[in-house]
Coordinates of C-alpha atoms and ligand atoms in Angstrom, one line a residue:
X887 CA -20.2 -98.8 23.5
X888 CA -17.4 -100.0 26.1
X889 CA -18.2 -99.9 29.4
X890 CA -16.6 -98.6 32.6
X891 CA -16.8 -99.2 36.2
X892 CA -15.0 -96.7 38.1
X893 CA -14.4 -97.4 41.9
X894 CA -14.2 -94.8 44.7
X895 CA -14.5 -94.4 48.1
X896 CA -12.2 -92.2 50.0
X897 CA -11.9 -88.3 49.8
X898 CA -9.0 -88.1 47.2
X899 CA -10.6 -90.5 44.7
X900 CA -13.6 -88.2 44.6
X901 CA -11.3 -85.8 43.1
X902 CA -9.2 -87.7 40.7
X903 CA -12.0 -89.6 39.4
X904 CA -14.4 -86.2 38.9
X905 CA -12.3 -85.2 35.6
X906 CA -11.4 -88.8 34.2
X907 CA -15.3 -89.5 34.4
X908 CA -16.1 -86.4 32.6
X909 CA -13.4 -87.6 29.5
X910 CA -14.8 -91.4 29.8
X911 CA -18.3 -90.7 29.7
X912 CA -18.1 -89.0 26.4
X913 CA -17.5 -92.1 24.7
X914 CA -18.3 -95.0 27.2
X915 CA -20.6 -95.9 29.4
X916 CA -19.5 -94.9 32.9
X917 CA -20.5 -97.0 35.8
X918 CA -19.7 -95.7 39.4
X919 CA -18.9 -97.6 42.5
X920 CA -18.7 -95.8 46.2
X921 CA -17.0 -98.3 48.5
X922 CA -18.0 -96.1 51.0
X923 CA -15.0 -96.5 52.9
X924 CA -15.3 -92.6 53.8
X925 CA -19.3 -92.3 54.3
X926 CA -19.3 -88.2 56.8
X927 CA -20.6 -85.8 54.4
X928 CA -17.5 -83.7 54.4
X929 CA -15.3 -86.6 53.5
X930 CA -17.8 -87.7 50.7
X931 CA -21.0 -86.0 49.4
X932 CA -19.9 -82.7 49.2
X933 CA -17.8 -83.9 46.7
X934 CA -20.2 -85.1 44.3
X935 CA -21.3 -81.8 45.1
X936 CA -18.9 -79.7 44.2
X937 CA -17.7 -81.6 41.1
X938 CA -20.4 -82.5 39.5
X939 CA -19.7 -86.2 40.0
X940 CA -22.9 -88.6 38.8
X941 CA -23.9 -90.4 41.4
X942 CA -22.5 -93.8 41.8
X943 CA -25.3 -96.8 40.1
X944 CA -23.3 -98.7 43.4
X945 CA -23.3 -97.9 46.8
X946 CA -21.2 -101.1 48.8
X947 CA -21.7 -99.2 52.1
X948 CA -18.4 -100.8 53.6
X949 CA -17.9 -97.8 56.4
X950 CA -14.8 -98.0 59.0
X951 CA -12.9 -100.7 59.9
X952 CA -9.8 -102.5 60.4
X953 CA -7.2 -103.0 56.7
X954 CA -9.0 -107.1 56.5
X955 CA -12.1 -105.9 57.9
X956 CA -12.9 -103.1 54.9
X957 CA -10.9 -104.7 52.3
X958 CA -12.9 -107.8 52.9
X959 CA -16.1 -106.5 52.8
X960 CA -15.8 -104.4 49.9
X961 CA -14.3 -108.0 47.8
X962 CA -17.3 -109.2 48.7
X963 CA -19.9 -106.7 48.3
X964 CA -17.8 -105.6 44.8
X965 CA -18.1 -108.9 43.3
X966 CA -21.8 -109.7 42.1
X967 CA -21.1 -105.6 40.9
X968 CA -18.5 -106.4 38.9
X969 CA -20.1 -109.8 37.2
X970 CA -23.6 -107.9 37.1
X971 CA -21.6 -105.0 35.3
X972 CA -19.1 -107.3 33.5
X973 CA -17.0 -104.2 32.3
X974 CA -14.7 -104.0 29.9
X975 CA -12.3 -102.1 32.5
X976 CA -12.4 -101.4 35.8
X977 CA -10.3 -98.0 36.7
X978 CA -9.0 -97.8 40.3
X979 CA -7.2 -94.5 41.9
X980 CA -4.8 -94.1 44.2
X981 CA -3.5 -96.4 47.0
X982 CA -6.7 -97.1 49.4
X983 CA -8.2 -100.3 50.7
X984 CA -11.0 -99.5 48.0
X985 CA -8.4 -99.4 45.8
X986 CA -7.2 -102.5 46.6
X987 CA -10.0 -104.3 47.0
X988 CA -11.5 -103.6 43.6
X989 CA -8.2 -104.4 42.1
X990 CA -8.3 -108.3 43.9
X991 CA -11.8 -108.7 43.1
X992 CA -11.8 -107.7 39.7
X993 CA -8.6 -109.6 38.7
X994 CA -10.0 -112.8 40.1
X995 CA -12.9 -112.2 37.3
X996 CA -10.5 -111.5 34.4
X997 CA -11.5 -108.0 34.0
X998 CA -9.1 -105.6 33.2
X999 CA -7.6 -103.2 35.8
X1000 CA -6.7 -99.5 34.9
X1001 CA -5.0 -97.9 37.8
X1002 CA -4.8 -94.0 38.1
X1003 CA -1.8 -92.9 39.4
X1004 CA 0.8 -96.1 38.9
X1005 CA 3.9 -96.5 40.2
X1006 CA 4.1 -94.2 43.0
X1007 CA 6.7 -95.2 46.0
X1008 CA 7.6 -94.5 48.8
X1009 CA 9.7 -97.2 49.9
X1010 CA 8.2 -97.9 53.0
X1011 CA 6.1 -100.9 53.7
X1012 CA 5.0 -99.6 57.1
X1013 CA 2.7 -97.6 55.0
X1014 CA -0.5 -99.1 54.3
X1015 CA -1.2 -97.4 51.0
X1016 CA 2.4 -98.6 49.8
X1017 CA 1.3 -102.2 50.2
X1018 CA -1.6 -100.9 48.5
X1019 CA 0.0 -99.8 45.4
X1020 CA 2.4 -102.5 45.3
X1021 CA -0.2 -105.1 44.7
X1022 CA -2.4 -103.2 42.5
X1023 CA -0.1 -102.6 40.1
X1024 CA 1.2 -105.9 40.2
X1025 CA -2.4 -106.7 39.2
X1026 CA -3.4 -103.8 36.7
X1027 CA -3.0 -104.5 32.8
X1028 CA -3.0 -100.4 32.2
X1029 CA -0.8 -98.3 34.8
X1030 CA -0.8 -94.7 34.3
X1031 CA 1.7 -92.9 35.7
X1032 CA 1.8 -89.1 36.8
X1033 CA 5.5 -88.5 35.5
X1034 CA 8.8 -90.8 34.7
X1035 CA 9.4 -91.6 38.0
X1036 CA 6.8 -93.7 38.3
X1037 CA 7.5 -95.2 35.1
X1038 CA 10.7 -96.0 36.1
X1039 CA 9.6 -97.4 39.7
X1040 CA 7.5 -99.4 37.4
X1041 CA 10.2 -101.0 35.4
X1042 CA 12.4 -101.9 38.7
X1043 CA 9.5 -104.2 39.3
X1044 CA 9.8 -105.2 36.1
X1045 CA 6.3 -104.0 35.4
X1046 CA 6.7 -102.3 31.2
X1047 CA 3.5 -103.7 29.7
X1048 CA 0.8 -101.2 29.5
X1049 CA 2.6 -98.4 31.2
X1050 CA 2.2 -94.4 30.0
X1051 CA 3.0 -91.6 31.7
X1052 CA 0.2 -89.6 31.4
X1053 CA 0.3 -86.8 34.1
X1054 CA -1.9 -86.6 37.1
X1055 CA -5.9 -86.2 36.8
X1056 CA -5.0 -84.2 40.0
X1057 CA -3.8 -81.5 38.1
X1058 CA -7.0 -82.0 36.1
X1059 CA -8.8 -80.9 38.8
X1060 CA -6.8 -77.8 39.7
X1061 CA -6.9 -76.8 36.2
X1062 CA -10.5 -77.0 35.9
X1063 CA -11.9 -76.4 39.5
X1064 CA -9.4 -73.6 40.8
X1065 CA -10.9 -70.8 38.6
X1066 CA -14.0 -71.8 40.3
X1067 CA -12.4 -71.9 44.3
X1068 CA -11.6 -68.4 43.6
X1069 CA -15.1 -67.6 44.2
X1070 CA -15.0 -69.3 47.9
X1071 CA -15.3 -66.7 50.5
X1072 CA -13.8 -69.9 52.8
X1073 CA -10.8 -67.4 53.6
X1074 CA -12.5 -64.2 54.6
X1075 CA -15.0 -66.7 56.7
X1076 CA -12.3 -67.3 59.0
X1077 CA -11.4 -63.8 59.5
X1078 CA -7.8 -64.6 58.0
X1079 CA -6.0 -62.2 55.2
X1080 CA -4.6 -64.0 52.2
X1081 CA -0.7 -64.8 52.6
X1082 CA -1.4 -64.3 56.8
X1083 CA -1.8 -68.0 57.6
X1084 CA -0.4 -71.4 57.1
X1085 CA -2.7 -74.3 56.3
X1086 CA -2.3 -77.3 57.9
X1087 CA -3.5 -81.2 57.1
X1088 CA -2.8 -84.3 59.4
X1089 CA -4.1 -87.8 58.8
X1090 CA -1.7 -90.3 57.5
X1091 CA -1.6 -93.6 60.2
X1092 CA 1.8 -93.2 61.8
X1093 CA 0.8 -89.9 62.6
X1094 CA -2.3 -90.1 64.3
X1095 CA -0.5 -92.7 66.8
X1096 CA 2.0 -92.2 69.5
X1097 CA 4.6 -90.8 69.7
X1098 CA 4.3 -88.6 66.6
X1099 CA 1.0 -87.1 67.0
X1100 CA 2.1 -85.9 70.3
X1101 CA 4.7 -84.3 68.7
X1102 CA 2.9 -82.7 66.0
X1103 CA 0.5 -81.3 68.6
X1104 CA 3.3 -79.6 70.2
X1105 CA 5.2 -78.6 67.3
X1106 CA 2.3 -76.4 65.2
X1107 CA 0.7 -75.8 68.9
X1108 CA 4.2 -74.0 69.8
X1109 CA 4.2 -72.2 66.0
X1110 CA 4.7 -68.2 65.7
X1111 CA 1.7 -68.1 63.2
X1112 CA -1.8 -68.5 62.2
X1113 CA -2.7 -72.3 61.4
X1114 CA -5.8 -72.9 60.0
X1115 CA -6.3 -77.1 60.2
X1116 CA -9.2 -78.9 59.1
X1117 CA -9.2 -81.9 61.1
X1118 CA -9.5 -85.3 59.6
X1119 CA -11.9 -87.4 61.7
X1120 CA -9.3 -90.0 62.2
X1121 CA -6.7 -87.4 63.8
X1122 CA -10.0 -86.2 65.6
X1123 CA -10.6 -89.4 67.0
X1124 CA -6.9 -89.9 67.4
X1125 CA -6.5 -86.7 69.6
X1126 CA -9.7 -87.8 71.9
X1127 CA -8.5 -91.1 72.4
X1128 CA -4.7 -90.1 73.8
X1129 CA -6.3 -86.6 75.7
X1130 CA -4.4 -84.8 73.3
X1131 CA -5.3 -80.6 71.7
X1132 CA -3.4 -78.3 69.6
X1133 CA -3.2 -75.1 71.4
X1134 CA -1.6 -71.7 70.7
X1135 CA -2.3 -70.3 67.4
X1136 CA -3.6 -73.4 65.9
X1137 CA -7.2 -72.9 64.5
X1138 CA -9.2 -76.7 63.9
X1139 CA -12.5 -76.5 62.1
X1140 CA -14.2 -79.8 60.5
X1141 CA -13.1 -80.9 57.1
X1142 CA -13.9 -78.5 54.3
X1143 CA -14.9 -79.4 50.7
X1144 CA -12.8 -79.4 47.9
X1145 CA -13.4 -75.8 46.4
X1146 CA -12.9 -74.2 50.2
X1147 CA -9.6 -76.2 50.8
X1148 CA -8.4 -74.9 46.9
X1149 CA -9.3 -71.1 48.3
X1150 CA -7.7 -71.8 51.8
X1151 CA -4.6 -73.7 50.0
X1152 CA -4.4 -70.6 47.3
X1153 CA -4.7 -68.0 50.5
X1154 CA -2.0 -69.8 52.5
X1155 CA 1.5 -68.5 53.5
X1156 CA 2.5 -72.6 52.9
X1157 CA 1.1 -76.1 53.4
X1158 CA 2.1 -78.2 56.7
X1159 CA 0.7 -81.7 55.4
X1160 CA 1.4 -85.2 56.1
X1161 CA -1.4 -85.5 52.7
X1162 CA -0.2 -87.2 49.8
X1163 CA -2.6 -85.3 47.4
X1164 CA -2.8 -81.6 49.2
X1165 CA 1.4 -82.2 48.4
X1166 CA 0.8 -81.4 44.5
X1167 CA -2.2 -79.4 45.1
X1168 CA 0.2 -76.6 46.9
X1169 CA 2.6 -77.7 44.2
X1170 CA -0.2 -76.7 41.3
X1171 CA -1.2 -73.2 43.3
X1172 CA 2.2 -72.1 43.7
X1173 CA 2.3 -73.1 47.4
X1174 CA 5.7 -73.6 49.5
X1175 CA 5.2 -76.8 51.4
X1176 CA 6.2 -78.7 54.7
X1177 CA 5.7 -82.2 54.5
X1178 CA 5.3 -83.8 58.1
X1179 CA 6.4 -86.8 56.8
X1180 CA 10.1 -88.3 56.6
X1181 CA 9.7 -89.6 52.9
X1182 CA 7.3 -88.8 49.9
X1183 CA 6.0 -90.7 46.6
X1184 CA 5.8 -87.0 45.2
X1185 CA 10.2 -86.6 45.0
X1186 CA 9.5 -84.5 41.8
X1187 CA 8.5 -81.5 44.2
X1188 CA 11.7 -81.8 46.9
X1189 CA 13.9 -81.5 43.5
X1190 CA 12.3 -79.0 42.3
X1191 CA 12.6 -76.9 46.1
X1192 CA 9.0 -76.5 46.8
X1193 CA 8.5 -78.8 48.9
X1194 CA 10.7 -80.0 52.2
X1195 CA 10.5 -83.2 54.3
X1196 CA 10.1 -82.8 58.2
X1197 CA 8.3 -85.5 59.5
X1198 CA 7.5 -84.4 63.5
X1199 CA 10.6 -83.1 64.4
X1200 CA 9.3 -79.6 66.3
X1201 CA 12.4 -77.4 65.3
X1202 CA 12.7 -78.9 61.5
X1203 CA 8.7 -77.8 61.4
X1204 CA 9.4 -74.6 63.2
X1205 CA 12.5 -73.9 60.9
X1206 CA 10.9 -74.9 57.9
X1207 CA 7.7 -72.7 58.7
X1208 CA 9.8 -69.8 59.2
X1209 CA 12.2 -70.2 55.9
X1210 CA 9.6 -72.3 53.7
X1211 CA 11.0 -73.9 50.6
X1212 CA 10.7 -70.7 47.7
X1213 CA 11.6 -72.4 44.3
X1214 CA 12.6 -69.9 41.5
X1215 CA 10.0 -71.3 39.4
X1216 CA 7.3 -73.8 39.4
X1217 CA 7.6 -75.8 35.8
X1218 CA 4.9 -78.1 35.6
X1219 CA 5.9 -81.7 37.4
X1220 CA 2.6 -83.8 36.6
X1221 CA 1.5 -83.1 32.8
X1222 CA -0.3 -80.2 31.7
X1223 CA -4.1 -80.7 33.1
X1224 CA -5.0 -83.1 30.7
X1225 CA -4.1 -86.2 31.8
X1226 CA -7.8 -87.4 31.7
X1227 CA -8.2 -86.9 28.0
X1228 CA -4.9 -89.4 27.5
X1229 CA -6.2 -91.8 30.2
X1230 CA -10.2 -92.0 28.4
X1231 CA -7.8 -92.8 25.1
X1232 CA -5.8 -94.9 25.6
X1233 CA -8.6 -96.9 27.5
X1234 CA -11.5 -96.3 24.5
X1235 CA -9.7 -95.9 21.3
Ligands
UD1_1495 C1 -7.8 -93.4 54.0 C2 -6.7 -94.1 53.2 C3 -5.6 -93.1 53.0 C4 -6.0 -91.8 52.4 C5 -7.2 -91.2 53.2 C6 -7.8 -90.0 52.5 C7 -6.5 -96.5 53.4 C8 -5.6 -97.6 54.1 N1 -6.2 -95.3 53.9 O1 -7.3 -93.1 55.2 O2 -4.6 -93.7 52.1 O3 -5.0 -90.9 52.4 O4 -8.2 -92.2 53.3 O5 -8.4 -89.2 53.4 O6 -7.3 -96.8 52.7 N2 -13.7 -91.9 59.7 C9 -14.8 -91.2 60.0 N3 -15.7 -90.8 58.9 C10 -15.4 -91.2 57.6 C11 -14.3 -92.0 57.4 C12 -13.5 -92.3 58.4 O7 -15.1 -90.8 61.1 O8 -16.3 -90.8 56.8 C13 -12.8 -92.3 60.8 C14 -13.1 -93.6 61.4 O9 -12.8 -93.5 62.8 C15 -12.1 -94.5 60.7 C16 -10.9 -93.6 60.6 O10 -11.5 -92.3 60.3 O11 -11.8 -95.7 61.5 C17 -10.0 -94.0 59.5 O12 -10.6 -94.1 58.2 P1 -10.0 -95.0 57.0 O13 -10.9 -95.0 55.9 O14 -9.7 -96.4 57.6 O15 -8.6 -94.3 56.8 P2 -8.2 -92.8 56.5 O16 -7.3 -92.4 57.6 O17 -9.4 -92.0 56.1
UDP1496 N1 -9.2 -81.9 50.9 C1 -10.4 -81.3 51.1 N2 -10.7 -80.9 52.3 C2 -9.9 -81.0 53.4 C3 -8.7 -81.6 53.2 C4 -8.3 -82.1 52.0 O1 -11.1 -81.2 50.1 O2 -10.3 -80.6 54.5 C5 -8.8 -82.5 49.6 C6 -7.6 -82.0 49.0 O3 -7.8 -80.8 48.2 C7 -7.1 -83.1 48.1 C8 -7.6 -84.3 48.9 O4 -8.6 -83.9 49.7 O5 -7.7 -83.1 46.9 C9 -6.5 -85.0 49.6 O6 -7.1 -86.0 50.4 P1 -6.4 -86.6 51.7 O7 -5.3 -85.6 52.2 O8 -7.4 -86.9 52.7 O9 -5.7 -87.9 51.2 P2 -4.3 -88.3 50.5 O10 -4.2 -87.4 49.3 O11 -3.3 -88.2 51.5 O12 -4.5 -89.7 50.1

């Protein structure tokens, strides 16, 4: 039987990798790594939790750090893993420094790379995940791509060998876990009314620093509407560190899990998000959203008019929040939920 080691670590990957895992360990052994690059409870266990992940045969315990710090612990705590394991692929999601890092270490060994979600850009090297994704598909021998335009990104790079577009194991999720968010009771906790609220996400590194997370503090602190925003610990940190609080109609609470953010995402009026993954999620649900960001690796759902680009600007967010993008329809962008199935083929058969 083939084997697989399949490396997470951050909040995202727990959900991307919950359905491929299901589709791979019908027919391969399944190995699971936790870089433990996000290590709270809210950002990781409740996860495994909620989607019935296994838990990982690995724990690398990397926890927080600088981008050489993590990436270089996890490369050498990943190492004697991956020649213990000696796998005959090692599937990597997403953009992260655990991404990353698995990719370098497991190249250097000559074991085949499979990266979830290839060929996403957004054209900006000031981001740390673009750098991220850059190399590892420059690294992977399979690259699986959400939809065309990654394919095509791809093949600008001159990167054709072992690409397929797949659609996204995000969708995956949504397909299979949304029925299941429906029993969360997360809105009516809060005392909110579905469609009576915005939900709101902030987390991505330019905007937990100065001068845009003063702005965005302003900007949704100044908004005529109920904002419900589970705060990422970095923007939580970020906000103590510069004396900083969202005021007015703002609501923070502590991260929820996946099934309560689904319920609160399927309750919301729209999305203000500066996610990359919560971007399709509202996309999946039917969701208008605001992206507080000034570009995206997720154009598909600007085309389509269900998504707009606003970065920190306080009247583009206010505008946007009162006239949110309202697409005539919502044709699926990212597959048809069963992306995982493909992905477990063309890995196994
Ligand atoms: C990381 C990813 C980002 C992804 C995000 C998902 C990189 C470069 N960034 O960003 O692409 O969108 O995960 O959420 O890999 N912290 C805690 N508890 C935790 C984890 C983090 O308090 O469990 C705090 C620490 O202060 C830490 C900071 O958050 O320094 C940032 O964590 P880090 O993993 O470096 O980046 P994220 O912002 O989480
Ligand atoms: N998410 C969650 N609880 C939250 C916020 C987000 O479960 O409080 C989920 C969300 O549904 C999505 C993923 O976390 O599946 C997105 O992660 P994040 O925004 O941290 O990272 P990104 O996608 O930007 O890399």
């Amino acid at each position: 039987m083939a084997k697989v080691v399949s490396v997470v670590g951050n909040r995202p990957q727990y959900v991307k990798a919950a359905p491929l895992c299901v589709a791979l360990a019908a027919r391969a052994t399944v190995v699971g790594v936790d870089t433990g690059q996000h290590y709270d409870p809210e950002l990781s266990q409740i996860f495994y939790d909620e989607l019935g992940i296994a838990p990982p045969e690995h724990r690398l315990a990397v926890g927080s750090g600088s981008h050489a710090e993590m990436t270089a612990r996890i490369l050498e705590r990943i190492e004697p893993v991956l020649i213990a394991e000696a796998p005959d692929w090692c599937v990597v999601y997403g953009d992260t420094n655990s991404t990353l890092a698995a990719t370098l270490a497991a190249a250097k060994l000559g074991i085949p790379i499979a990266h979830v979600e290839a060929g996403l850009r957004s054209f900006d090297r000031s981001m740390p995940e673009e750098v991220n994704r850059v190399v590892t598909d420059g690294l992977s021998s399979a690259l699986f791509c959400p939809s065309q335009t990654g394919a095509d990104n791809l093949a600008a790079e001159g990167i054709v060998d072992g690409v397929s577009i797949v659609g996204d194991v995000m969708a995956d999720a949504a397909r299979l876990f949304g029925p299941i968010a429906e029993r969360s009771t997360a809105v009516a906790d809060l005392g909110l009314e579905p469609g009576g609220y915005a939900l709101a996400t902030i987390h991505r590194d330019a905007n937990t620093r100065q001068p845009a997370l003063g702005r965005l503090v302003a900007a949704l602190s100044a908004l005529d509407c109920d904002v419900v925003l589970p705060l990422h610990p970095r923007t939580a940190a970020a906000l103590e560190r510069e004396g900083l609080a969202f005021a007015g109609r703002v609501r923070v609470v502590p991260p929820v899990g996946y099934l309560e953010f689904t319920a609160l995402l399927r309750g919301a009026r729209l999305l203000l998000t500066d996610s990359g993954g919560a971007q399709k999620e509202a996309y999946f649900h039917a969701v208008p959203c605001v992206t507080l960001r000034d570009r995206t690796e997720w154009v598909e759902t600007v085309s389509a008019g269900a998504n707009m680009l606003v970065g920190d600007d306080a009247a583009a967010i206010a505008a946007a929040v009162s006239g949110p993008p309202a697409p005539a329809a919502w044709p699926a962008l990212y597959g048809d939920g069963h992306a995982a199935e493909r992905i477990a083929s063309a890995l196994l058969d």
